[in-house]
PDB file of C-alpha atoms in Angstrom:
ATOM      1  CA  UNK B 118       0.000   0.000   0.000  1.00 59.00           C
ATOM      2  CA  UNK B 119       1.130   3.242  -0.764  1.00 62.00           C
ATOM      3  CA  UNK B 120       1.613   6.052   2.095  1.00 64.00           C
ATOM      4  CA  UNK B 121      -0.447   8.536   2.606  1.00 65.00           C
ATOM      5  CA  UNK B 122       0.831  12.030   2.053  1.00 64.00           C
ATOM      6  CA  UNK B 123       0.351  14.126   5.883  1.00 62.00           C
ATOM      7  CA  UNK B 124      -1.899  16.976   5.890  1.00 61.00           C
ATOM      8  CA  UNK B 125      -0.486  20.198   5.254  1.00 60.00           C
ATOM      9  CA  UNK B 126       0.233  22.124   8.640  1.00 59.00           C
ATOM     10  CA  UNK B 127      -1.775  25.331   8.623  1.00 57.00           C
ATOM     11  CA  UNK B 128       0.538  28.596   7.773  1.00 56.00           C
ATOM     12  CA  UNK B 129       3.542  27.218   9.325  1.00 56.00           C
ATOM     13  CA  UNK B 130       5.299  30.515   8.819  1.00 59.00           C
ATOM     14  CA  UNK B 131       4.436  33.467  10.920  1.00 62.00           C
ATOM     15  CA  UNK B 132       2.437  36.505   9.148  1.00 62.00           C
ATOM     16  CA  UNK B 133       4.055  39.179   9.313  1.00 64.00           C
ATOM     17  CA  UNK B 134       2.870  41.722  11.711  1.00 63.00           C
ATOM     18  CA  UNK B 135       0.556  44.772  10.603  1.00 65.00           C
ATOM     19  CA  UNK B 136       1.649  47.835  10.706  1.00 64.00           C
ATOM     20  CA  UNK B 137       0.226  49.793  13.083  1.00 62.00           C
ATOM     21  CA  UNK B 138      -1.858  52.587  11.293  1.00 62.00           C
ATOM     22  CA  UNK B 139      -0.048  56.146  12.362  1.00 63.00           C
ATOM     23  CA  UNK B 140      -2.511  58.053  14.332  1.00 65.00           C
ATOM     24  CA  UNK B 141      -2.541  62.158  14.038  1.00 65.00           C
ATOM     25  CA  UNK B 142      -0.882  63.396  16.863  1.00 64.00           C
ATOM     26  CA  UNK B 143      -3.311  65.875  18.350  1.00 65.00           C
ATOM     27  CA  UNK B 144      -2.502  69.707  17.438  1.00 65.00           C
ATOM     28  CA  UNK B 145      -1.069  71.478  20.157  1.00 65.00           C
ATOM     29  CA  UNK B 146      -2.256  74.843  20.462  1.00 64.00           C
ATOM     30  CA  UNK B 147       0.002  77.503  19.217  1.00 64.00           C
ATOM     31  CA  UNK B 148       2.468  78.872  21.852  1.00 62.00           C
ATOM     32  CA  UNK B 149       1.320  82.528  22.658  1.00 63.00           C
ATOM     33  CA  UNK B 150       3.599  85.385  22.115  1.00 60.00           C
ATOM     34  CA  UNK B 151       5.249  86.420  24.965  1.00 59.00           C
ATOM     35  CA  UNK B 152       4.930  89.669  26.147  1.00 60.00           C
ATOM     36  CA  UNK B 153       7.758  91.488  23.708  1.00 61.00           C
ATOM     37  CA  UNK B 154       6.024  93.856  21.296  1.00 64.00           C
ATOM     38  CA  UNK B 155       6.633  93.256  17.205  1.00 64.00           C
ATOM     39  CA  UNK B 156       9.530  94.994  15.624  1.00 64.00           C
ATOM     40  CA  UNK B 157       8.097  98.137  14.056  1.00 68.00           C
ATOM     41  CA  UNK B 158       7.317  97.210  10.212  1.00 69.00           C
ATOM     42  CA  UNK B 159       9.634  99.198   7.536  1.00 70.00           C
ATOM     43  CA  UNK B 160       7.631 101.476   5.509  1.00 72.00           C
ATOM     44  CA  UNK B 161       7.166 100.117   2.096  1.00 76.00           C
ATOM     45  CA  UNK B 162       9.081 102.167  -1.024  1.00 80.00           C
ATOM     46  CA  UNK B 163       5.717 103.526  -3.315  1.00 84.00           C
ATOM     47  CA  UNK B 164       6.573 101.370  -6.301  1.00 84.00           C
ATOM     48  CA  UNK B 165       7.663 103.177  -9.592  1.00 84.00           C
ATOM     49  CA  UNK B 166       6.394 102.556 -12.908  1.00 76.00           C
ATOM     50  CA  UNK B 167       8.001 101.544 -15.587  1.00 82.00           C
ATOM     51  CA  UNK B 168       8.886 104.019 -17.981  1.00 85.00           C
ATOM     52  CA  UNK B 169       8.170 102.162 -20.733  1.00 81.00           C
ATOM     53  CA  UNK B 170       4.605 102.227 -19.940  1.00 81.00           C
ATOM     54  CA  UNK B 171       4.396 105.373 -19.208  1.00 88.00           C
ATOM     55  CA  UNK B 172       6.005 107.120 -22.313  1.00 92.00           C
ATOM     56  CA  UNK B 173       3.362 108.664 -24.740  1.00 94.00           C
ATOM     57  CA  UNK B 174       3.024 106.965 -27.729  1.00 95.00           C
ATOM     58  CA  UNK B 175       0.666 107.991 -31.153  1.00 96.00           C
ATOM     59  CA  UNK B 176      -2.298 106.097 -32.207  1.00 96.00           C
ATOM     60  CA  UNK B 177      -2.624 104.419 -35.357  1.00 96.00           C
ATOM     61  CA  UNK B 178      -5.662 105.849 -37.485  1.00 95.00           C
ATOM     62  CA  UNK B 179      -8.496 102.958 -36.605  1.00 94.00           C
ATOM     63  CA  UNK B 180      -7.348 103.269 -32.529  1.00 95.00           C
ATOM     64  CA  UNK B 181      -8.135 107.246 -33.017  1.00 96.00           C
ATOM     65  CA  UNK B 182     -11.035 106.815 -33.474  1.00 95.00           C
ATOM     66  CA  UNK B 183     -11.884 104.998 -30.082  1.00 95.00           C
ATOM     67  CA  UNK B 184      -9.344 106.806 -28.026  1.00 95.00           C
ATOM     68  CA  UNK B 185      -8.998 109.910 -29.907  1.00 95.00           C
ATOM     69  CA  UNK B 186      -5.856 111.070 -31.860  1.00 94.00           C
ATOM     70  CA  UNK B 187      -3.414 112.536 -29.224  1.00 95.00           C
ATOM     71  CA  UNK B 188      -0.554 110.542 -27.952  1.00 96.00           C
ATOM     72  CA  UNK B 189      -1.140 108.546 -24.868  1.00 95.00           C
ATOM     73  CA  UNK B 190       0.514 106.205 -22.240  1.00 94.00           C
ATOM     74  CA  UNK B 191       0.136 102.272 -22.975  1.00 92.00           C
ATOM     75  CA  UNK B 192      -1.706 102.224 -19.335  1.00 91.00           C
ATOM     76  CA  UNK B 193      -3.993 104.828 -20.636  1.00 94.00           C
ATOM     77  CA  UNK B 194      -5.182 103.518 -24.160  1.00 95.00           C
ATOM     78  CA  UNK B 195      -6.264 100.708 -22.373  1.00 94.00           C
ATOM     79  CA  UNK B 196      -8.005 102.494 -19.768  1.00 96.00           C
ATOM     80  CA  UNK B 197      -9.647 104.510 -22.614  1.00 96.00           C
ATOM     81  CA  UNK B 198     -10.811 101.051 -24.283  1.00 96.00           C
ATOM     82  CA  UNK B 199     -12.421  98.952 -21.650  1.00 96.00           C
ATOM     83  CA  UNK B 200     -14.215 102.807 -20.664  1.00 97.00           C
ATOM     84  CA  UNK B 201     -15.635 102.432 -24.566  1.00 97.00           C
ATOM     85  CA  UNK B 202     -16.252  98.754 -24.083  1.00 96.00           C
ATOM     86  CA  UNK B 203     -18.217  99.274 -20.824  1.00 96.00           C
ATOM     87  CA  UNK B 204     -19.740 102.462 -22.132  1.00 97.00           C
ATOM     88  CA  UNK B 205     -21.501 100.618 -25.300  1.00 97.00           C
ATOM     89  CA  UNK B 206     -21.979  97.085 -23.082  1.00 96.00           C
ATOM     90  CA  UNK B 207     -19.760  95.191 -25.870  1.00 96.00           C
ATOM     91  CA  UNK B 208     -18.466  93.048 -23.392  1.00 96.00           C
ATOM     92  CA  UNK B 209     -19.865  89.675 -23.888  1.00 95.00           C
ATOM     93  CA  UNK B 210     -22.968  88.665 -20.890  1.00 95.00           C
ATOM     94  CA  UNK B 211     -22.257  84.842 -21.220  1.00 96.00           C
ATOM     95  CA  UNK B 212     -18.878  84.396 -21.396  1.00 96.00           C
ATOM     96  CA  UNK B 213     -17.839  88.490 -19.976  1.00 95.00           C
ATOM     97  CA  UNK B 214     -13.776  87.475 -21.059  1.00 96.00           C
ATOM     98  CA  UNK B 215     -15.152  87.839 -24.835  1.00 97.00           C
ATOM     99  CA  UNK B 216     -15.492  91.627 -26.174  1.00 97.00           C
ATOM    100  CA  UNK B 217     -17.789  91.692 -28.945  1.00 96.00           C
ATOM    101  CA  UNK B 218     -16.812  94.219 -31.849  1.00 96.00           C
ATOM    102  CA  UNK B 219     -19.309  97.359 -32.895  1.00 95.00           C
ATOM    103  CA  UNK B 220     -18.830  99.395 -35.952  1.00 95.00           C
ATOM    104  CA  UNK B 221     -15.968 101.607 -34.473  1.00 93.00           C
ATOM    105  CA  UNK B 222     -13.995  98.041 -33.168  1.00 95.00           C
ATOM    106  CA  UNK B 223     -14.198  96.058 -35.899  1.00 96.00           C
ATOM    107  CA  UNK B 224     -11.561  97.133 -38.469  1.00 95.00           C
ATOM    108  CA  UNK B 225      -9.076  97.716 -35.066  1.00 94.00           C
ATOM    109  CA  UNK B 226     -10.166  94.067 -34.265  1.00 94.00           C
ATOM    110  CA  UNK B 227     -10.283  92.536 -37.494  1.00 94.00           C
ATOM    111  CA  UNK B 228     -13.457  89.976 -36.390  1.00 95.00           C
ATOM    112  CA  UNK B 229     -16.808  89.969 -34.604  1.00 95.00           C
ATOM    113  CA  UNK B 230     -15.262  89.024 -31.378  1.00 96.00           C
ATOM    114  CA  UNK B 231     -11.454  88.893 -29.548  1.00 96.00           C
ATOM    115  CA  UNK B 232     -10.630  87.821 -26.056  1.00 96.00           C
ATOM    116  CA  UNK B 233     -10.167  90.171 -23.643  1.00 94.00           C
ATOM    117  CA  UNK B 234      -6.562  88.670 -22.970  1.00 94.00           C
ATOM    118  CA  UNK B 235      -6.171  89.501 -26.987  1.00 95.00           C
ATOM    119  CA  UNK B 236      -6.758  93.127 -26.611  1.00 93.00           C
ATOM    120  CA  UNK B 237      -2.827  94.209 -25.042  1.00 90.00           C
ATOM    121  CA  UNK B 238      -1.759  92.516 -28.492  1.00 94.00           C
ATOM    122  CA  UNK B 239      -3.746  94.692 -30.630  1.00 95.00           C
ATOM    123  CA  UNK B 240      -3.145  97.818 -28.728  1.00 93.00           C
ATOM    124  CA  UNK B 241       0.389  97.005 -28.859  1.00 93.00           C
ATOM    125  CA  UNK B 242       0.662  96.418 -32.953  1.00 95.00           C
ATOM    126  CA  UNK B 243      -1.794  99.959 -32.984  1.00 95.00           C
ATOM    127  CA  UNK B 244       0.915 102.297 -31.339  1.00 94.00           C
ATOM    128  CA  UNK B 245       3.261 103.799 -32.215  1.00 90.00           C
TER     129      UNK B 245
END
C-alpha cells in the first residue's frame, strides 16, 4: 500500500505583523507670544512705474477713433478702451472674457469678437 501524504500544517510561517496605522498626533495649540512687542514694520518704497509704460506713444488711425488722436501712455489707451467697451456694453454677458466688436472696433479688431486677454496685443501692434 502506498503512504499517505500528511496533511499540510496550517501557515507554518508566521504573518508578518501589521503595521500599526499612524494616528494624528493631536494639534497642540500655538504657543502665545510672549509679552515682547513686534519689531516696528519698515515702511514700504511707493513702487515706480516703468517708464516704458508710461512714455506717450501715437495712435494708429483705426485706434483714433476709439481713443482719440493725441498721444497717450500704454496704461492709458487701455483704460480709454475697456471705458468704450463698458460704455456701449460690448463686453460679452455669457462668457464676460469675450469683447464683442461694434462698428468703431471692428476694423481695429479685425473679427466679430477677440478675447479680452487679446486686446494688449492689438493695442500694442496699434501704437506707435
Amino acid at each position: 500500500m502506498a503512504k499517505a501524504k500528511p496533511a499540510k500544517k496550517a501557515a507554518s510561517k508566521k504573518a508578518a505583523p501589521k503595521k500599526a496605522a499612524k494616528k494624528a498626533a493631536p494639534k497642540k495649540a500655538a504657543p502665545k507670544k510672549a509679552a515682547k512687542k513686534a519689531a516696528p514694520k519698515k515702511a514700504k518704497a511707493k513702487r515706480k512705474p516703468n517708464a516704458a509704460f508710461m512714455a506717450p506713444l501715437t495712435p494708429s488711425a483705426t485706434l483714433a477713433e476709439v481713443i482719440g488722436s493725441k498721444p497717450l501712455a500704454r496704461t492709458e489707451v487701455v483704460k480709454k478702451i475697456w471705458d468704450y467697451i463698458k460704455k456701449n456694453k460690448l463686453q460679452d454677458s455669457k462668457n464676460r472674457r469675450m469683447i464683442n466688436a461694434d462698428a468703431k472696433l471692428r476694423p481695429l479688431f479685425g473679427k466679430a469678437q477677440i478675447s479680452m486677454f487679446d486686446l494688449t496685443k492689438i493695442v500694442s501692434s496699434n501704437l506707435k
